[in-house]
PDB file of C-alpha atoms in Angstrom:
ATOM      1  CA  MET A   2       7.525  29.215-118.264  1.00 54.00           C
ATOM      2  CA  CYS A   3       9.679  32.089-117.070  1.00 61.00           C
ATOM      3  CA  LEU A   4      12.719  31.446-119.294  1.00 56.00           C
ATOM      4  CA  PRO A   5      16.117  33.021-117.096  1.00 53.00           C
ATOM      5  CA  ASP A   6      17.902  35.070-118.951  1.00 52.00           C
ATOM      6  CA  PRO A   7      20.688  33.982-121.303  1.00 47.00           C
ATOM      7  CA  LEU A   8      24.443  33.216-120.249  1.00 45.00           C
ATOM      8  CA  GLY A   9      26.064  33.391-123.310  1.00 43.00           C
ATOM      9  CA  GLU A  10      27.009  30.130-122.706  1.00 44.00           C
ATOM     10  CA  PRO A  11      28.654  27.918-125.229  1.00 35.00           C
ATOM     11  CA  ILE A  12      27.927  24.319-125.948  1.00 32.00           C
ATOM     12  CA  LEU A  13      31.582  22.151-125.452  1.00 28.00           C
ATOM     13  CA  GLY A  14      30.717  18.983-125.517  1.00 29.00           C
ATOM     14  CA  GLU A  15      28.659  16.713-122.958  1.00 27.00           C
ATOM     15  CA  ASP A  16      29.594  16.452-119.642  1.00 30.00           C
ATOM     16  CA  PRO A  17      30.121  12.241-119.272  1.00 27.00           C
ATOM     17  CA  THR A  18      28.668  12.125-115.386  1.00 31.00           C
ATOM     18  CA  GLY A  19      25.629  13.768-115.665  1.00 34.00           C
ATOM     19  CA  THR A  20      24.661  13.339-111.954  1.00 37.00           C
ATOM     20  CA  ASP A  21      25.716  15.312-108.984  1.00 40.00           C
ATOM     21  CA  ASP A  22      27.969  12.789-107.466  1.00 36.00           C
ATOM     22  CA  ALA A  23      31.004  14.135-108.756  1.00 38.00           C
ATOM     23  CA  ARG A  24      32.756  16.912-109.366  1.00 41.00           C
ATOM     24  CA  PRO A  25      33.262  18.226-113.121  1.00 40.00           C
ATOM     25  CA  GLY A  26      36.538  16.650-114.283  1.00 38.00           C
ATOM     26  CA  GLY A  27      39.282  19.185-114.513  1.00 35.00           C
ATOM     27  CA  LEU A  28      37.949  21.520-112.513  1.00 37.00           C
ATOM     28  CA  PRO A  29      40.130  22.474-109.497  1.00 35.00           C
ATOM     29  CA  ARG A  30      38.805  23.337-105.774  1.00 37.00           C
ATOM     30  CA  ARG A  31      40.474  26.114-104.542  1.00 34.00           C
ATOM     31  CA  LEU A  32      40.727  26.568-101.003  1.00 30.00           C
ATOM     32  CA  LEU A  33      38.931  29.516 -99.224  1.00 32.00           C
ATOM     33  CA  LEU A  34      39.667  31.380 -96.480  1.00 28.00           C
ATOM     34  CA  ARG A  35      36.847  31.017 -93.478  1.00 29.00           C
ATOM     35  CA  GLY A  36      38.191  32.704 -90.382  1.00 29.00           C
ATOM     36  CA  GLY A  37      36.305  35.854 -89.645  1.00 30.00           C
ATOM     37  CA  VAL A  38      35.442  37.647 -86.690  1.00 29.00           C
ATOM     38  CA  LEU A  39      32.578  36.662 -83.908  1.00 29.00           C
ATOM     39  CA  THR A  40      30.177  39.331 -83.436  1.00 29.00           C
ATOM     40  CA  GLY A  41      26.627  39.408 -82.007  1.00 31.00           C
ATOM     41  CA  ALA A  42      25.001  36.748 -83.284  1.00 34.00           C
ATOM     42  CA  PHE A  43      27.227  35.890 -86.582  1.00 35.00           C
ATOM     43  CA  ALA A  44      30.758  35.055 -87.880  1.00 39.00           C
ATOM     44  CA  VAL A  45      31.051  37.508 -90.186  1.00 35.00           C
ATOM     45  CA  ALA A  46      33.678  36.978 -92.765  1.00 38.00           C
ATOM     46  CA  ALA A  47      37.013  38.901 -93.717  1.00 34.00           C
ATOM     47  CA  GLY A  48      36.675  41.518 -96.391  1.00 35.00           C
ATOM     48  CA  ALA A  49      33.570  40.462 -97.422  1.00 40.00           C
ATOM     49  CA  GLN A  50      29.544  40.796 -97.015  1.00 47.00           C
ATOM     50  CA  LEU A  51      29.509  37.470 -95.943  1.00 53.00           C
ATOM     51  CA  TRP A  52      27.775  35.894 -92.662  1.00 55.00           C
ATOM     52  CA  ARG A  53      27.258  32.599 -90.413  1.00 55.00           C
ATOM     53  CA  PRO A  54      25.242  31.835 -87.957  1.00 54.00           C
ATOM     54  CA  ALA A  55      27.390  31.350 -84.458  1.00 49.00           C
ATOM     55  CA  ALA A  56      25.655  28.272 -84.074  1.00 54.00           C
ATOM     56  CA  ALA A  57      26.881  25.481 -86.855  1.00 60.00           C
ATOM     57  CA  LEU A  58      24.389  24.157 -88.652  1.00 67.00           C
ATOM     58  CA  ALA A  59      21.434  25.682 -87.200  1.00 86.00           C
ATOM     59  CA  VAL A  60      19.676  24.991 -89.850  1.00 94.00           C
ATOM     60  CA  ALA A  61      19.305  21.023 -91.668  1.00 95.00           C
ATOM     61  CA  GLN A  62      19.847  20.077 -95.051  1.00 96.00           C
ATOM     62  CA  PRO A  63      16.386  19.841 -96.740  1.00 97.00           C
ATOM     63  CA  THR A  64      15.508  17.005 -99.345  1.00 98.00           C
ATOM     64  CA  ILE A  65      17.209  17.518-102.563  1.00 98.00           C
ATOM     65  CA  HIS A  66      16.285  15.933-105.267  1.00 98.00           C
ATOM     66  CA  SER A  67      19.656  15.195-108.209  1.00 98.00           C
ATOM     67  CA  THR A  68      19.080  15.801-111.540  1.00 98.00           C
ATOM     68  CA  SER A  69      19.403  11.367-111.949  1.00 98.00           C
ATOM     69  CA  GLU A  70      16.587  11.505-109.181  1.00 98.00           C
ATOM     70  CA  TRP A  71      13.932  13.614-111.932  1.00 98.00           C
ATOM     71  CA  GLY A  72      15.615  11.929-115.194  1.00 98.00           C
ATOM     72  CA  ALA A  73      17.950  15.270-116.183  1.00 98.00           C
ATOM     73  CA  GLU A  74      19.615  14.409-119.538  1.00 98.00           C
ATOM     74  CA  PRO A  75      23.305  15.573-119.238  1.00 98.00           C
ATOM     75  CA  PRO A  76      24.832  18.990-119.571  1.00 98.00           C
ATOM     76  CA  ARG A  77      25.699  19.684-123.359  1.00 97.00           C
ATOM     77  CA  GLY A  78      28.532  21.649-122.083  1.00 96.00           C
ATOM     78  CA  THR A  79      30.642  21.870-119.188  1.00 97.00           C
ATOM     79  CA  ILE A  80      29.566  23.306-116.167  1.00 97.00           C
ATOM     80  CA  GLN A  81      31.852  25.656-114.549  1.00 97.00           C
ATOM     81  CA  ILE A  82      32.389  26.070-110.496  1.00 97.00           C
ATOM     82  CA  LEU A  83      33.212  29.534-109.541  1.00 96.00           C
ATOM     83  CA  ASP A  84      34.975  30.761-106.053  1.00 91.00           C
ATOM     84  CA  PRO A  85      34.493  32.583-104.214  1.00 87.00           C
ATOM     85  CA  ARG A  86      30.815  31.604-102.676  1.00 94.00           C
ATOM     86  CA  PRO A  87      28.020  33.205-103.704  1.00 97.00           C
ATOM     87  CA  THR A  88      26.403  36.275-102.463  1.00 97.00           C
ATOM     88  CA  LYS A  89      23.301  36.677-103.032  1.00 98.00           C
ATOM     89  CA  ILE A  90      19.446  34.549-103.742  1.00 98.00           C
ATOM     90  CA  VAL A  91      17.179  35.086-106.846  1.00 98.00           C
ATOM     91  CA  VAL A  92      14.206  34.475-106.683  1.00 98.00           C
ATOM     92  CA  HIS A  93      12.421  33.568-109.828  1.00 98.00           C
ATOM     93  CA  TYR A  94       9.210  31.891-110.552  1.00 98.00           C
ATOM     94  CA  THR A  95       8.243  29.666-113.882  1.00 97.00           C
ATOM     95  CA  ALA A  96       5.370  31.636-114.943  1.00 95.00           C
ATOM     96  CA  GLY A  97       3.270  28.580-115.729  1.00 93.00           C
ATOM     97  CA  SER A  98       0.410  26.533-114.469  1.00 93.00           C
ATOM     98  CA  ASN A  99      -0.421  27.354-110.497  1.00 97.00           C
ATOM     99  CA  SER A 100      -0.813  23.122-110.988  1.00 97.00           C
ATOM    100  CA  ASN A 101      -2.874  21.312-108.242  1.00 97.00           C
ATOM    101  CA  ASP A 102      -1.052  18.770-108.809  1.00 98.00           C
ATOM    102  CA  LEU A 103       1.033  18.101-105.812  1.00 98.00           C
ATOM    103  CA  SER A 104       2.962  15.674-106.454  1.00 98.00           C
ATOM    104  CA  LEU A 105       6.725  14.466-106.770  1.00 98.00           C
ATOM    105  CA  ALA A 106       5.949  12.645-110.770  1.00 98.00           C
ATOM    106  CA  HIS A 107       4.732  16.181-110.837  1.00 98.00           C
ATOM    107  CA  ALA A 108       7.641  18.005-109.445  1.00 98.00           C
ATOM    108  CA  PHE A 109       9.735  16.063-111.806  1.00 98.00           C
ATOM    109  CA  GLN A 110       8.366  16.411-115.195  1.00 98.00           C
ATOM    110  CA  VAL A 111       8.464  20.395-114.490  1.00 98.00           C
ATOM    111  CA  ALA A 112      11.844  20.103-113.970  1.00 98.00           C
ATOM    112  CA  ARG A 113      12.179  17.733-117.353  1.00 98.00           C
ATOM    113  CA  ASN A 114      10.600  20.391-118.572  1.00 98.00           C
ATOM    114  CA  ILE A 115      12.558  23.526-117.782  1.00 98.00           C
ATOM    115  CA  GLN A 116      15.926  21.803-118.997  1.00 98.00           C
ATOM    116  CA  GLN A 117      14.434  20.927-122.244  1.00 98.00           C
ATOM    117  CA  ALA A 118      12.933  24.629-122.377  1.00 97.00           C
ATOM    118  CA  HIS A 119      16.890  25.689-121.286  1.00 97.00           C
ATOM    119  CA  PHE A 120      18.209  23.509-124.043  1.00 97.00           C
ATOM    120  CA  ALA A 121      15.642  24.919-127.075  1.00 97.00           C
ATOM    121  CA  ARG A 122      17.447  28.735-126.190  1.00 95.00           C
ATOM    122  CA  GLY A 123      20.916  26.948-126.643  1.00 96.00           C
ATOM    123  CA  PHE A 124      21.813  26.641-123.099  1.00 97.00           C
ATOM    124  CA  ILE A 125      23.315  23.980-121.682  1.00 97.00           C
ATOM    125  CA  ASP A 126      21.889  22.879-119.077  1.00 98.00           C
ATOM    126  CA  SER A 127      19.048  24.178-116.126  1.00 98.00           C
ATOM    127  CA  GLY A 128      19.634  27.946-115.863  1.00 97.00           C
ATOM    128  CA  GLN A 129      18.773  27.907-112.087  1.00 98.00           C
ATOM    129  CA  GLN A 130      20.233  26.189-109.761  1.00 98.00           C
ATOM    130  CA  PHE A 131      17.214  24.594-107.885  1.00 98.00           C
ATOM    131  CA  THR A 132      13.393  24.282-108.309  1.00 98.00           C
ATOM    132  CA  ILE A 133      10.882  24.030-106.232  1.00 98.00           C
ATOM    133  CA  SER A 134       7.534  22.472-107.033  1.00 98.00           C
ATOM    134  CA  ARG A 135       4.136  24.035-105.863  1.00 98.00           C
ATOM    135  CA  GLY A 136       4.290  20.008-103.699  1.00 98.00           C
ATOM    136  CA  GLY A 137       7.044  21.741-102.036  1.00 98.00           C
ATOM    137  CA  HIS A 138       9.523  18.903-103.438  1.00 98.00           C
ATOM    138  CA  ILE A 139      12.905  20.572-103.966  1.00 98.00           C
ATOM    139  CA  MET A 140      15.465  19.734-107.147  1.00 98.00           C
ATOM    140  CA  THR A 141      18.226  20.179-108.038  1.00 98.00           C
ATOM    141  CA  GLY A 142      18.339  22.215-111.577  1.00 98.00           C
ATOM    142  CA  ARG A 143      22.031  22.838-113.269  1.00 98.00           C
ATOM    143  CA  HIS A 144      23.858  20.045-112.635  1.00 98.00           C
ATOM    144  CA  HIS A 145      26.214  19.718-109.601  1.00 97.00           C
ATOM    145  CA  SER A 146      24.605  22.508-107.609  1.00 98.00           C
ATOM    146  CA  LYS A 147      23.793  20.290-104.906  1.00 98.00           C
ATOM    147  CA  THR A 148      27.161  18.993-104.605  1.00 96.00           C
ATOM    148  CA  GLU A 149      29.055  22.213-104.159  1.00 97.00           C
ATOM    149  CA  LEU A 150      25.797  23.756-102.032  1.00 97.00           C
ATOM    150  CA  VAL A 151      26.602  20.713 -99.355  1.00 96.00           C
ATOM    151  CA  GLN A 152      29.977  21.352 -99.709  1.00 95.00           C
ATOM    152  CA  GLY A 153      29.654  24.914 -99.061  1.00 94.00           C
ATOM    153  CA  ALA A 154      32.756  26.309-100.104  1.00 91.00           C
ATOM    154  CA  ASP A 155      32.354  27.155-104.499  1.00 95.00           C
ATOM    155  CA  HIS A 156      29.230  27.237-106.419  1.00 96.00           C
ATOM    156  CA  VAL A 157      27.640  26.383-109.917  1.00 97.00           C
ATOM    157  CA  LEU A 158      27.598  28.900-112.647  1.00 97.00           C
ATOM    158  CA  GLY A 159      23.754  29.172-113.302  1.00 97.00           C
ATOM    159  CA  ALA A 160      22.378  31.399-116.301  1.00 96.00           C
ATOM    160  CA  HIS A 161      19.091  32.953-114.301  1.00 97.00           C
ATOM    161  CA  CYS A 162      19.790  36.572-114.064  1.00 97.00           C
ATOM    162  CA  THR A 163      21.982  38.897-116.903  1.00 95.00           C
ATOM    163  CA  GLY A 164      24.931  40.218-114.575  1.00 95.00           C
ATOM    164  CA  GLN A 165      24.482  38.516-111.681  1.00 96.00           C
ATOM    165  CA  ASN A 166      25.126  34.538-112.796  1.00 96.00           C
ATOM    166  CA  GLU A 167      28.745  34.678-111.129  1.00 96.00           C
ATOM    167  CA  GLU A 168      27.540  35.884-108.062  1.00 96.00           C
ATOM    168  CA  SER A 169      24.136  34.634-107.068  1.00 98.00           C
ATOM    169  CA  VAL A 170      22.099  31.371-106.836  1.00 98.00           C
ATOM    170  CA  GLY A 171      19.065  30.932-108.623  1.00 98.00           C
ATOM    171  CA  ILE A 172      15.953  29.701-107.293  1.00 98.00           C
ATOM    172  CA  GLU A 173      12.816  28.953-110.056  1.00 98.00           C
ATOM    173  CA  ASN A 174       9.524  28.320-108.294  1.00 98.00           C
ATOM    174  CA  GLU A 175       6.424  26.619-110.124  1.00 98.00           C
ATOM    175  CA  GLY A 176       3.682  29.256-111.236  1.00 98.00           C
ATOM    176  CA  THR A 177       2.257  32.173-111.496  1.00 98.00           C
ATOM    177  CA  TYR A 178       2.490  34.770-108.734  1.00 98.00           C
ATOM    178  CA  THR A 179       1.179  37.975-110.327  1.00 97.00           C
ATOM    179  CA  SER A 180      -2.382  38.274-108.976  1.00 96.00           C
ATOM    180  CA  VAL A 181      -2.265  34.387-106.399  1.00 96.00           C
ATOM    181  CA  GLN A 182      -0.030  33.684-103.537  1.00 97.00           C
ATOM    182  CA  ILE A 183       2.622  30.932-103.301  1.00 98.00           C
ATOM    183  CA  LEU A 184       0.977  27.794-101.675  1.00 98.00           C
ATOM    184  CA  ASP A 185       1.951  27.427 -97.704  1.00 98.00           C
ATOM    185  CA  GLY A 186       3.809  24.188 -98.317  1.00 98.00           C
ATOM    186  CA  HIS A 187       5.924  25.584-101.284  1.00 98.00           C
ATOM    187  CA  TYR A 188       6.601  29.477 -99.576  1.00 98.00           C
ATOM    188  CA  ASN A 189       7.715  26.721 -96.396  1.00 98.00           C
ATOM    189  CA  LYS A 190       9.979  24.433 -98.548  1.00 98.00           C
ATOM    190  CA  LEU A 191      11.454  28.041 -99.718  1.00 98.00           C
ATOM    191  CA  VAL A 192      12.271  29.602 -96.737  1.00 98.00           C
ATOM    192  CA  LYS A 193      13.783  26.255 -95.293  1.00 98.00           C
ATOM    193  CA  MET A 194      15.821  26.301 -98.172  1.00 98.00           C
ATOM    194  CA  CYS A 195      16.503  30.094 -98.393  1.00 98.00           C
ATOM    195  CA  ALA A 196      18.086  28.878 -94.622  1.00 98.00           C
ATOM    196  CA  TYR A 197      20.107  26.476 -95.954  1.00 98.00           C
ATOM    197  CA  ILE A 198      21.200  28.199 -98.832  1.00 98.00           C
ATOM    198  CA  CYS A 199      22.575  30.999 -96.880  1.00 98.00           C
ATOM    199  CA  GLN A 200      23.970  28.926 -94.103  1.00 97.00           C
ATOM    200  CA  GLN A 201      26.116  26.915 -96.195  1.00 96.00           C
ATOM    201  CA  TYR A 202      27.680  30.220 -98.757  1.00 97.00           C
ATOM    202  CA  GLY A 203      27.351  32.967 -95.654  1.00 96.00           C
ATOM    203  CA  ILE A 204      24.403  35.102 -97.422  1.00 97.00           C
ATOM    204  CA  ALA A 205      22.791  37.541 -95.512  1.00 97.00           C
ATOM    205  CA  PRO A 206      19.124  36.748 -95.445  1.00 98.00           C
ATOM    206  CA  GLY A 207      18.696  40.965 -96.373  1.00 98.00           C
ATOM    207  CA  ARG A 208      20.598  39.658 -99.766  1.00 98.00           C
ATOM    208  CA  ILE A 209      17.471  37.949-100.752  1.00 98.00           C
ATOM    209  CA  PHE A 210      16.173  39.496-103.938  1.00 98.00           C
ATOM    210  CA  GLY A 211      13.748  38.866-106.623  1.00 98.00           C
ATOM    211  CA  HIS A 212      14.378  38.768-110.402  1.00 98.00           C
ATOM    212  CA  ARG A 213      12.656  42.275-111.219  1.00 98.00           C
ATOM    213  CA  ASP A 214      15.583  43.655-108.624  1.00 98.00           C
ATOM    214  CA  PHE A 215      18.266  43.226-111.949  1.00 97.00           C
ATOM    215  CA  VAL A 216      16.439  42.482-115.017  1.00 95.00           C
ATOM    216  CA  ALA A 217      13.023  44.515-116.520  1.00 96.00           C
ATOM    217  CA  THR A 218      10.539  41.187-115.953  1.00 97.00           C
ATOM    218  CA  GLU A 219       7.157  40.496-113.908  1.00 97.00           C
ATOM    219  CA  CYS A 220       9.619  37.828-112.164  1.00 98.00           C
ATOM    220  CA  PRO A 221       8.811  36.474-109.636  1.00 98.00           C
ATOM    221  CA  GLY A 222       5.408  38.438-109.680  1.00 98.00           C
ATOM    222  CA  ASP A 223       3.818  40.794-107.454  1.00 98.00           C
ATOM    223  CA  ARG A 224       2.441  39.034-105.136  1.00 98.00           C
ATOM    224  CA  LEU A 225       5.604  36.604-104.764  1.00 98.00           C
ATOM    225  CA  TYR A 226       7.777  39.596-104.869  1.00 98.00           C
ATOM    226  CA  ALA A 227       5.581  41.125-102.205  1.00 98.00           C
ATOM    227  CA  ARG A 228       6.321  38.757 -99.756  1.00 98.00           C
ATOM    228  CA  LEU A 229      10.236  38.437-100.389  1.00 98.00           C
ATOM    229  CA  PRO A 230      10.196  40.963 -97.032  1.00 98.00           C
ATOM    230  CA  ARG A 231       8.755  38.249 -95.097  1.00 98.00           C
ATOM    231  CA  LEU A 232      11.313  35.457 -96.828  1.00 98.00           C
ATOM    232  CA  ARG A 233      14.145  37.370 -95.588  1.00 98.00           C
ATOM    233  CA  ASP A 234      12.897  37.850 -91.766  1.00 98.00           C
ATOM    234  CA  ASP A 235      11.359  34.361 -91.836  1.00 98.00           C
ATOM    235  CA  VAL A 236      15.138  33.198 -93.484  1.00 98.00           C
ATOM    236  CA  ARG A 237      16.705  34.936 -90.373  1.00 97.00           C
ATOM    237  CA  ALA A 238      14.315  33.351 -87.450  1.00 96.00           C
ATOM    238  CA  LEU A 239      15.520  30.400 -88.868  1.00 95.00           C
ATOM    239  CA  LEU A 240      18.661  31.158 -88.664  1.00 94.00           C
TER     240      LEU A 240
END
């Protein structure tokens, strides 16, 4: 499994909610300036490298299973909510087996395994915000990531890529893609998830990166990394 880079996050005690249904207690929501200038097909946010499709909600929210659905343990520390919005997406692979089990039950087990592996490394929760199984099932990784994404303002601080955690959304993809291609169904869900994230946070498709763009690692594998240009194009077309 590709274990995301540690953030050096302290163990601060249990989050009593353990769900994606509410924001962590005591963390204020700060409103963001959403005004922008419409340029061609995109609304460009003032003073930022962000954009939104001219047509609101061009991409429907894909099915994203919550932490409670896959049986996550409560976080072992306080989940931090950040403002402003993230400016990039970082694509990872788990570096685990390329399972032929495409079931939802298997996907949920993958999510549980990742959380336990990250606990063992001293993380307070799963390091990445989202996980996609080889069967194309999308799951919340770190608690509250789905809630913040749907609202499209703040985002959850992850621990998946050193130096990029404060400004990125991490997507963990089940499998190893050094010499094997990602399955079509899995890839299609990755496109939809990236497009939805770009829409909600105003991230340009050109700002979808691989883990290796920032850290000396094989992640997300030669084959998946080579498909990132197509991924950016497919996300742009969907938007």
